[in-house]
Amino acid sequence: MLGELPAELLVEIVRKVIKKADISRLCRVSKRLYQISLPLLYESITLSATELSLTGLISTAEKLPLKHLEYTRDICITAPFRKRLWNRCLHHDNPRLSDRAVLHRVDNYIEDDEDDEFPDRDPFFHAVTILDMLFFGLAENKLRSFSWDLGTCIPGDLLWSVDSLLKQQTRIETISIITDGACGTNFETQYFVDLTPLTNLQSLSWKGLQRFDDFNSVGKFLSLNGNGVKALTLDLLDWEKAESIWFNQYKRRDRGPIQDSFFAKKVLGVTSGEKKTLLQSLEDLSLLALSFESNHVDAAVPVATFLSGFCGLEDLYLMLPPLSDWNIITQSILCHKSTLRRLAIDDQNADEGALAGQIEFSQLFEDTNLRCIGMSIPAHALQREWERLVVRPTCQILHIRITGLEYDRSDYSDSLSDSTESTFNDVSLHVSQATNRGTYTSNATSDSEALERDSKATEKPPSSAAAMEMSSIVFDEVRKPATESIEDEAGQDILKFARWASSSDGLQNLQVIAWGNFSYEGRYAQDNVLLCRKGWICWLHALSIQS
């Protein structure tokens, strides 16, 4: 009966199937379903590596049938970010390619021809060879999105150089790149990533942007094609290091005077005193690890000036250095008071609770329609400030944020327990384990069974929340509080806040309290705590990090 539906309707139905393994099974039902489902099965391909090796990625890529890649529109090459957070590039594992060895050759003008004689010693050699064959099977200009999210160097022949593997794919609309800006070999090679042929590019995300040539590459692209960009994310990871690298290379290559604000001028094309419309189609802008500091201007001033220049924001996420003037930031946020729904603010000093003494809570949280609030402030300080408000915030989701480096706690689920004493009326804390790891199904021997096997390669990675392992505490109007649930001071602090929030004097609309750091797709999931009212626990299984 399914096979009798019109082709257009069948396509939409198959698109609703989440698991690629299920799509591959549909291909076996009938010839018509095979013709409908096969293009959708190979439309999106994800090649996953581990943090320390490309072996799994190579193995998966080798098994993909090239004849089906004519349908491919999206390619994602990715690896998890869990244990190896710094020095991720595979070059760090080779003594000859370590930062110290590379810088020694550069400083002493020593040429290294070993890669030419033994190219297979390059840790990317086999991967690039396989990717070359893979990309050869793509239909010309069919690719619409490409991601290199490994946190390593980008192989020199990969991205739109003269010999680029993707030189026949110029209609890409979305690019995501995560690189290791700390890699010495990356510094030595200085190959140029040419993005200018991508005239249809609408979304560019580059995290790990630090090399001189990379800044020039982005700057050149934005100057030529920037008016078509709708989403731009640039993350320098370490501003001081990126600034130092740029200045050192600038002095080597140019003899002119060193310019201030190199990022604004050379990358974004912003010139002081010049009125010029930039990035005319831009809707989302994220500039991370970028300094606004100068000898005369507080970091908050340019941000506040920008926010005060328009109105209508629905989402606003701010992270500013300590000692920023949050008073002028608050005034600028009020320009968006009637439309703002989600607000996250962080002064990078959460452990001291400095933010609590700098914000006018009554102005920011009374008479607003905020549904989601995130703050880097201790729970007791937040409770104290909100108890003073005449009208409580109406948010449904609250994130009390801490940095990943602040975790020094054991597994909460081990210490959570029910208490026999009741000191608060009509409140209870229950423990519910919410563990859901994405799995793949793979089985292959014959050509038809290869569809099942290749579903692993074409499977999109599980959502951030689905990959999380979290300890969830459910609070609702029942009987007994868990007075001995979390031993340390911070744990008791958050539980006390939860009891207050669920009381008649608390936050009546609040459904979820998130405590911890939920960035990097659940890297700190084992230490995070989610507290929710009953009825919301199932919803948390599908909760995305962005939500």
PDB file of C-alpha atoms in Angstrom, residues 245-485:
ATOM      1  CA  ILE A 245      50.758  34.852  15.486  1.00  0.00           C
ATOM      2  CA  TRP A 246      49.204  37.463  13.228  1.00  0.00           C
ATOM      3  CA  PHE A 247      51.609  40.234  14.265  1.00  0.00           C
ATOM      4  CA  ASN A 248      54.681  38.002  13.888  1.00  0.00           C
ATOM      5  CA  GLN A 249      53.673  36.913  10.394  1.00  0.00           C
ATOM      6  CA  TYR A 250      52.690  40.461   9.442  1.00  0.00           C
ATOM      7  CA  LYS A 251      56.156  41.735  10.361  1.00  0.00           C
ATOM      8  CA  ARG A 252      57.755  38.987   8.255  1.00  0.00           C
ATOM      9  CA  ARG A 253      55.638  39.630   5.175  1.00  0.00           C
ATOM     10  CA  ASP A 254      54.814  43.341   5.248  1.00  0.00           C
ATOM     11  CA  ARG A 255      57.057  46.264   6.027  1.00  0.00           C
ATOM     12  CA  GLY A 256      54.278  48.711   6.702  1.00  0.00           C
ATOM     13  CA  PRO A 257      53.249  49.903  10.173  1.00  0.00           C
ATOM     14  CA  ILE A 258      51.498  47.357  12.366  1.00  0.00           C
ATOM     15  CA  GLN A 259      47.785  48.042  12.498  1.00  0.00           C
ATOM     16  CA  ASP A 260      45.575  47.988  15.558  1.00  0.00           C
ATOM     17  CA  SER A 261      42.386  45.927  15.560  1.00  0.00           C
ATOM     18  CA  PHE A 262      43.710  43.590  12.883  1.00  0.00           C
ATOM     19  CA  PHE A 263      40.680  41.302  13.153  1.00  0.00           C
ATOM     20  CA  ALA A 264      38.151  44.068  12.586  1.00  0.00           C
ATOM     21  CA  LYS A 265      40.107  45.592   9.707  1.00  0.00           C
ATOM     22  CA  LYS A 266      41.666  42.615   7.960  1.00  0.00           C
ATOM     23  CA  VAL A 267      38.984  39.992   8.517  1.00  0.00           C
ATOM     24  CA  LEU A 268      35.682  41.830   8.873  1.00  0.00           C
ATOM     25  CA  GLY A 269      36.647  44.820   6.750  1.00  0.00           C
ATOM     26  CA  VAL A 270      35.602  47.362   9.379  1.00  0.00           C
ATOM     27  CA  THR A 271      37.398  50.708   9.234  1.00  0.00           C
ATOM     28  CA  SER A 272      37.034  53.287  11.993  1.00  0.00           C
ATOM     29  CA  GLY A 273      35.120  56.370  10.885  1.00  0.00           C
ATOM     30  CA  GLU A 274      34.000  54.829   7.604  1.00  0.00           C
ATOM     31  CA  LYS A 275      30.287  54.286   7.008  1.00  0.00           C
ATOM     32  CA  LYS A 276      29.975  51.099   5.016  1.00  0.00           C
ATOM     33  CA  THR A 277      27.284  48.433   4.893  1.00  0.00           C
ATOM     34  CA  LEU A 278      28.788  45.009   5.578  1.00  0.00           C
ATOM     35  CA  LEU A 279      27.335  41.500   5.402  1.00  0.00           C
ATOM     36  CA  GLN A 280      23.962  42.705   4.168  1.00  0.00           C
ATOM     37  CA  SER A 281      22.218  39.322   4.515  1.00  0.00           C
ATOM     38  CA  LEU A 282      23.634  38.432   7.947  1.00  0.00           C
ATOM     39  CA  GLU A 283      21.161  36.965  10.450  1.00  0.00           C
ATOM     40  CA  ASP A 284      23.414  35.148  12.965  1.00  0.00           C
ATOM     41  CA  LEU A 285      26.856  36.342  14.083  1.00  0.00           C
ATOM     42  CA  SER A 286      29.120  34.603  16.629  1.00  0.00           C
ATOM     43  CA  LEU A 287      32.597  35.997  17.303  1.00  0.00           C
ATOM     44  CA  LEU A 288      34.342  33.996  20.036  1.00  0.00           C
ATOM     45  CA  ALA A 289      37.644  34.530  21.896  1.00  0.00           C
ATOM     46  CA  LEU A 290      37.792  38.008  20.412  1.00  0.00           C
ATOM     47  CA  SER A 291      39.029  40.923  22.495  1.00  0.00           C
ATOM     48  CA  PHE A 292      37.308  44.311  22.563  1.00  0.00           C
ATOM     49  CA  GLU A 293      39.831  45.651  25.045  1.00  0.00           C
ATOM     50  CA  SER A 294      41.724  48.890  24.488  1.00  0.00           C
ATOM     51  CA  ASN A 295      43.417  51.477  26.662  1.00  0.00           C
ATOM     52  CA  HIS A 296      40.381  53.721  26.579  1.00  0.00           C
ATOM     53  CA  VAL A 297      37.258  51.608  26.188  1.00  0.00           C
ATOM     54  CA  ASP A 298      35.705  49.103  28.580  1.00  0.00           C
ATOM     55  CA  ALA A 299      34.918  45.806  26.875  1.00  0.00           C
ATOM     56  CA  ALA A 300      31.219  46.335  27.556  1.00  0.00           C
ATOM     57  CA  VAL A 301      31.034  49.676  25.729  1.00  0.00           C
ATOM     58  CA  PRO A 302      31.131  48.483  22.090  1.00  0.00           C
ATOM     59  CA  VAL A 303      28.768  45.615  22.924  1.00  0.00           C
ATOM     60  CA  ALA A 304      26.286  47.943  24.627  1.00  0.00           C
ATOM     61  CA  THR A 305      26.547  50.460  21.789  1.00  0.00           C
ATOM     62  CA  PHE A 306      25.789  47.727  19.280  1.00  0.00           C
ATOM     63  CA  LEU A 307      22.799  46.353  21.232  1.00  0.00           C
ATOM     64  CA  SER A 308      21.354  49.830  21.735  1.00  0.00           C
ATOM     65  CA  GLY A 309      21.378  50.506  18.008  1.00  0.00           C
ATOM     66  CA  PHE A 310      18.351  48.364  17.209  1.00  0.00           C
ATOM     67  CA  CYS A 311      15.539  46.364  18.827  1.00  0.00           C
ATOM     68  CA  GLY A 312      13.671  43.096  18.335  1.00  0.00           C
ATOM     69  CA  LEU A 313      16.132  40.418  19.488  1.00  0.00           C
ATOM     70  CA  GLU A 314      14.610  37.136  20.653  1.00  0.00           C
ATOM     71  CA  ASP A 315      17.846  35.349  21.663  1.00  0.00           C
ATOM     72  CA  LEU A 316      20.871  36.963  23.315  1.00  0.00           C
ATOM     73  CA  TYR A 317      23.955  35.202  24.690  1.00  0.00           C
ATOM     74  CA  LEU A 318      26.746  37.311  26.202  1.00  0.00           C
ATOM     75  CA  MET A 319      30.086  36.342  27.741  1.00  0.00           C
ATOM     76  CA  LEU A 320      32.271  39.255  28.817  1.00  0.00           C
ATOM     77  CA  PRO A 321      35.549  39.492  30.761  1.00  0.00           C
ATOM     78  CA  PRO A 322      35.515  40.090  34.525  1.00  0.00           C
ATOM     79  CA  LEU A 323      35.105  43.708  35.652  1.00  0.00           C
ATOM     80  CA  SER A 324      33.019  44.640  32.610  1.00  0.00           C
ATOM     81  CA  ASP A 325      30.407  47.334  33.167  1.00  0.00           C
ATOM     82  CA  TRP A 326      27.246  45.243  33.293  1.00  0.00           C
ATOM     83  CA  ASN A 327      25.148  48.285  34.139  1.00  0.00           C
ATOM     84  CA  ILE A 328      25.427  49.696  30.614  1.00  0.00           C
ATOM     85  CA  ILE A 329      24.952  46.178  29.223  1.00  0.00           C
ATOM     86  CA  THR A 330      21.697  45.884  31.188  1.00  0.00           C
ATOM     87  CA  GLN A 331      20.451  49.184  29.791  1.00  0.00           C
ATOM     88  CA  SER A 332      21.192  48.040  26.245  1.00  0.00           C
ATOM     89  CA  ILE A 333      19.410  44.708  26.812  1.00  0.00           C
ATOM     90  CA  LEU A 334      16.283  46.626  27.829  1.00  0.00           C
ATOM     91  CA  CYS A 335      16.023  47.828  24.218  1.00  0.00           C
ATOM     92  CA  HIS A 336      14.879  44.283  23.447  1.00  0.00           C
ATOM     93  CA  LYS A 337      12.773  43.725  26.566  1.00  0.00           C
ATOM     94  CA  SER A 338       9.452  43.240  24.779  1.00  0.00           C
ATOM     95  CA  THR A 339      10.744  40.611  22.334  1.00  0.00           C
ATOM     96  CA  LEU A 340      13.536  38.848  24.245  1.00  0.00           C
ATOM     97  CA  ARG A 341      12.731  35.206  25.030  1.00  0.00           C
ATOM     98  CA  ARG A 342      16.107  33.598  25.759  1.00  0.00           C
ATOM     99  CA  LEU A 343      18.919  35.331  27.649  1.00  0.00           C
ATOM    100  CA  ALA A 344      22.295  33.925  28.747  1.00  0.00           C
ATOM    101  CA  ILE A 345      24.940  36.094  30.433  1.00  0.00           C
ATOM    102  CA  ASP A 346      28.354  35.119  31.781  1.00  0.00           C
ATOM    103  CA  ASP A 347      31.114  37.227  33.305  1.00  0.00           C
ATOM    104  CA  GLN A 348      33.651  34.350  33.336  1.00  0.00           C
ATOM    105  CA  ASN A 349      33.807  34.626  37.121  1.00  0.00           C
ATOM    106  CA  ALA A 350      30.967  32.358  38.210  1.00  0.00           C
ATOM    107  CA  ASP A 351      32.643  30.879  41.275  1.00  0.00           C
ATOM    108  CA  GLU A 352      32.838  34.263  43.013  1.00  0.00           C
ATOM    109  CA  GLY A 353      29.312  35.347  42.126  1.00  0.00           C
ATOM    110  CA  ALA A 354      30.518  38.760  41.021  1.00  0.00           C
ATOM    111  CA  LEU A 355      27.709  39.046  38.501  1.00  0.00           C
ATOM    112  CA  ALA A 356      25.100  39.236  41.261  1.00  0.00           C
ATOM    113  CA  GLY A 357      26.431  42.561  42.483  1.00  0.00           C
ATOM    114  CA  GLN A 358      26.651  44.140  39.035  1.00  0.00           C
ATOM    115  CA  ILE A 359      23.190  43.564  37.557  1.00  0.00           C
ATOM    116  CA  GLU A 360      19.983  45.424  38.339  1.00  0.00           C
ATOM    117  CA  PHE A 361      17.769  42.353  38.651  1.00  0.00           C
ATOM    118  CA  SER A 362      14.487  44.247  38.891  1.00  0.00           C
ATOM    119  CA  GLN A 363      15.109  45.961  35.551  1.00  0.00           C
ATOM    120  CA  LEU A 364      16.283  42.829  33.801  1.00  0.00           C
ATOM    121  CA  PHE A 365      13.826  40.213  35.047  1.00  0.00           C
ATOM    122  CA  GLU A 366      10.626  41.957  36.161  1.00  0.00           C
ATOM    123  CA  ASP A 367       7.904  42.471  33.577  1.00  0.00           C
ATOM    124  CA  THR A 368       9.621  40.342  30.927  1.00  0.00           C
ATOM    125  CA  ASN A 369       8.605  37.315  28.883  1.00  0.00           C
ATOM    126  CA  LEU A 370      11.862  35.404  29.184  1.00  0.00           C
ATOM    127  CA  ARG A 371      11.326  31.666  28.731  1.00  0.00           C
ATOM    128  CA  CYS A 372      14.937  30.574  29.128  1.00  0.00           C
ATOM    129  CA  ILE A 373      17.583  32.178  31.381  1.00  0.00           C
ATOM    130  CA  GLY A 374      21.243  31.229  31.721  1.00  0.00           C
ATOM    131  CA  MET A 375      23.594  32.875  34.229  1.00  0.00           C
ATOM    132  CA  SER A 376      27.017  32.292  35.728  1.00  0.00           C
ATOM    133  CA  ILE A 377      25.971  32.925  39.304  1.00  0.00           C
ATOM    134  CA  PRO A 378      25.813  30.699  42.407  1.00  0.00           C
ATOM    135  CA  ALA A 379      22.349  29.376  43.172  1.00  0.00           C
ATOM    136  CA  HIS A 380      22.146  31.016  46.607  1.00  0.00           C
ATOM    137  CA  ALA A 381      23.015  34.433  45.151  1.00  0.00           C
ATOM    138  CA  LEU A 382      20.415  34.030  42.418  1.00  0.00           C
ATOM    139  CA  GLN A 383      17.770  33.036  44.962  1.00  0.00           C
ATOM    140  CA  ARG A 384      18.609  36.027  47.147  1.00  0.00           C
ATOM    141  CA  GLU A 385      18.223  38.469  44.270  1.00  0.00           C
ATOM    142  CA  TRP A 386      15.023  36.952  42.910  1.00  0.00           C
ATOM    143  CA  GLU A 387      13.398  36.836  46.350  1.00  0.00           C
ATOM    144  CA  ARG A 388      13.647  40.626  46.391  1.00  0.00           C
ATOM    145  CA  LEU A 389      11.631  41.016  43.187  1.00  0.00           C
ATOM    146  CA  VAL A 390       7.987  42.021  43.449  1.00  0.00           C
ATOM    147  CA  VAL A 391       7.184  39.898  40.387  1.00  0.00           C
ATOM    148  CA  ARG A 392       9.064  36.642  39.928  1.00  0.00           C
ATOM    149  CA  PRO A 393      10.599  35.696  36.541  1.00  0.00           C
ATOM    150  CA  THR A 394       8.323  33.580  34.350  1.00  0.00           C
ATOM    151  CA  CYS A 395      11.055  31.447  32.778  1.00  0.00           C
ATOM    152  CA  GLN A 396      10.498  27.747  32.126  1.00  0.00           C
ATOM    153  CA  ILE A 397      14.169  26.763  31.791  1.00  0.00           C
ATOM    154  CA  LEU A 398      17.017  27.990  34.001  1.00  0.00           C
ATOM    155  CA  HIS A 399      20.683  27.187  33.406  1.00  0.00           C
ATOM    156  CA  ILE A 400      23.079  27.919  36.281  1.00  0.00           C
ATOM    157  CA  ARG A 401      26.326  27.747  34.366  1.00  0.00           C
ATOM    158  CA  ILE A 402      29.806  26.792  35.528  1.00  0.00           C
ATOM    159  CA  THR A 403      32.937  26.297  33.452  1.00  0.00           C
ATOM    160  CA  GLY A 404      34.245  22.847  32.640  1.00  0.00           C
ATOM    161  CA  LEU A 405      37.395  23.486  34.656  1.00  0.00           C
ATOM    162  CA  GLU A 406      35.397  23.944  37.862  1.00  0.00           C
ATOM    163  CA  TYR A 407      34.191  20.351  38.089  1.00  0.00           C
ATOM    164  CA  ASP A 408      35.513  18.640  41.187  1.00  0.00           C
ATOM    165  CA  ARG A 409      32.637  16.444  42.200  1.00  0.00           C
ATOM    166  CA  SER A 410      31.797  12.769  42.272  1.00  0.00           C
ATOM    167  CA  ASP A 411      28.866  11.131  40.524  1.00  0.00           C
ATOM    168  CA  TYR A 412      25.754  12.720  41.995  1.00  0.00           C
ATOM    169  CA  SER A 413      23.584   9.686  41.435  1.00  0.00           C
ATOM    170  CA  ASP A 414      25.664   7.686  43.906  1.00  0.00           C
ATOM    171  CA  SER A 415      25.020  10.120  46.734  1.00  0.00           C
ATOM    172  CA  LEU A 416      21.381  10.953  46.060  1.00  0.00           C
ATOM    173  CA  SER A 417      19.054   9.395  48.622  1.00  0.00           C
ATOM    174  CA  ASP A 418      15.629   9.831  50.116  1.00  0.00           C
ATOM    175  CA  SER A 419      15.380  11.332  53.570  1.00  0.00           C
ATOM    176  CA  THR A 420      13.049  10.275  56.343  1.00  0.00           C
ATOM    177  CA  GLU A 421      12.858  13.811  57.704  1.00  0.00           C
ATOM    178  CA  SER A 422      10.670  16.493  56.166  1.00  0.00           C
ATOM    179  CA  THR A 423      11.602  20.118  56.680  1.00  0.00           C
ATOM    180  CA  PHE A 424       9.893  21.583  53.598  1.00  0.00           C
ATOM    181  CA  ASN A 425       6.224  21.217  52.785  1.00  0.00           C
ATOM    182  CA  ASP A 426       5.023  19.455  49.633  1.00  0.00           C
ATOM    183  CA  VAL A 427       8.421  19.043  47.975  1.00  0.00           C
ATOM    184  CA  SER A 428      10.324  15.937  46.977  1.00  0.00           C
ATOM    185  CA  LEU A 429      13.457  15.157  45.016  1.00  0.00           C
ATOM    186  CA  HIS A 430      13.660  11.924  43.058  1.00  0.00           C
ATOM    187  CA  VAL A 431      16.520  10.463  41.047  1.00  0.00           C
ATOM    188  CA  SER A 432      15.964   9.384  37.486  1.00  0.00           C
ATOM    189  CA  GLN A 433      18.766   8.128  35.274  1.00  0.00           C
ATOM    190  CA  ALA A 434      18.390   9.465  31.743  1.00  0.00           C
ATOM    191  CA  THR A 435      20.954   7.624  29.676  1.00  0.00           C
ATOM    192  CA  ASN A 436      20.459   7.293  25.955  1.00  0.00           C
ATOM    193  CA  ARG A 437      23.397   6.685  23.686  1.00  0.00           C
ATOM    194  CA  GLY A 438      23.019   6.737  19.928  1.00  0.00           C
ATOM    195  CA  THR A 439      23.630   3.367  18.327  1.00  0.00           C
ATOM    196  CA  TYR A 440      24.151   2.218  14.812  1.00  0.00           C
ATOM    197  CA  THR A 441      23.077  -0.977  13.124  1.00  0.00           C
ATOM    198  CA  SER A 442      25.364  -2.445  10.519  1.00  0.00           C
ATOM    199  CA  ASN A 443      25.297  -5.724   8.634  1.00  0.00           C
ATOM    200  CA  ALA A 444      26.807  -6.414   5.235  1.00  0.00           C
ATOM    201  CA  THR A 445      27.859  -9.167   2.910  1.00  0.00           C
ATOM    202  CA  SER A 446      26.168  -8.810  -0.493  1.00  0.00           C
ATOM    203  CA  ASP A 447      25.559  -5.707  -2.602  1.00  0.00           C
ATOM    204  CA  SER A 448      22.007  -5.366  -1.296  1.00  0.00           C
ATOM    205  CA  GLU A 449      23.128  -5.866   2.284  1.00  0.00           C
ATOM    206  CA  ALA A 450      25.663  -3.097   1.771  1.00  0.00           C
ATOM    207  CA  LEU A 451      22.759  -0.704   2.189  1.00  0.00           C
ATOM    208  CA  GLU A 452      22.454  -1.813   5.806  1.00  0.00           C
ATOM    209  CA  ARG A 453      26.170  -1.567   6.352  1.00  0.00           C
ATOM    210  CA  ASP A 454      26.467   1.830   4.710  1.00  0.00           C
ATOM    211  CA  SER A 455      23.724   3.198   6.897  1.00  0.00           C
ATOM    212  CA  LYS A 456      26.460   3.627   9.486  1.00  0.00           C
ATOM    213  CA  ALA A 457      28.352   5.949   7.194  1.00  0.00           C
ATOM    214  CA  THR A 458      25.300   7.926   6.158  1.00  0.00           C
ATOM    215  CA  GLU A 459      23.827   8.064   9.656  1.00  0.00           C
ATOM    216  CA  LYS A 460      23.803  11.543  11.101  1.00  0.00           C
ATOM    217  CA  PRO A 461      25.512  11.698  14.490  1.00  0.00           C
ATOM    218  CA  PRO A 462      23.141  11.403  17.446  1.00  0.00           C
ATOM    219  CA  SER A 463      21.843  14.642  18.840  1.00  0.00           C
ATOM    220  CA  SER A 464      23.873  16.247  21.569  1.00  0.00           C
ATOM    221  CA  ALA A 465      21.291  15.394  24.171  1.00  0.00           C
ATOM    222  CA  ALA A 466      20.825  11.840  22.991  1.00  0.00           C
ATOM    223  CA  ALA A 467      24.547  11.266  23.335  1.00  0.00           C
ATOM    224  CA  MET A 468      24.553  12.668  26.847  1.00  0.00           C
ATOM    225  CA  GLU A 469      24.745  10.615  29.962  1.00  0.00           C
ATOM    226  CA  MET A 470      23.088  12.675  32.645  1.00  0.00           C
ATOM    227  CA  SER A 471      21.928  12.427  36.213  1.00  0.00           C
ATOM    228  CA  SER A 472      18.460  13.935  36.453  1.00  0.00           C
ATOM    229  CA  ILE A 473      16.689  14.964  39.630  1.00  0.00           C
ATOM    230  CA  VAL A 474      12.947  15.376  39.384  1.00  0.00           C
ATOM    231  CA  PHE A 475      11.209  17.771  41.741  1.00  0.00           C
ATOM    232  CA  ASP A 476       7.453  17.867  42.216  1.00  0.00           C
ATOM    233  CA  GLU A 477       4.792  18.451  44.866  1.00  0.00           C
ATOM    234  CA  VAL A 478       5.077  15.299  46.913  1.00  0.00           C
ATOM    235  CA  ARG A 479       6.355  14.753  50.472  1.00  0.00           C
ATOM    236  CA  LYS A 480       9.972  14.298  51.457  1.00  0.00           C
ATOM    237  CA  PRO A 481      13.015  16.387  50.575  1.00  0.00           C
ATOM    238  CA  ALA A 482      16.368  14.739  49.924  1.00  0.00           C
ATOM    239  CA  THR A 483      18.272  16.549  52.651  1.00  0.00           C
ATOM    240  CA  GLU A 484      21.325  14.302  52.366  1.00  0.00           C
ATOM    241  CA  SER A 485      21.368  13.942  48.601  1.00  0.00           C
TER     242      SER A 485
END
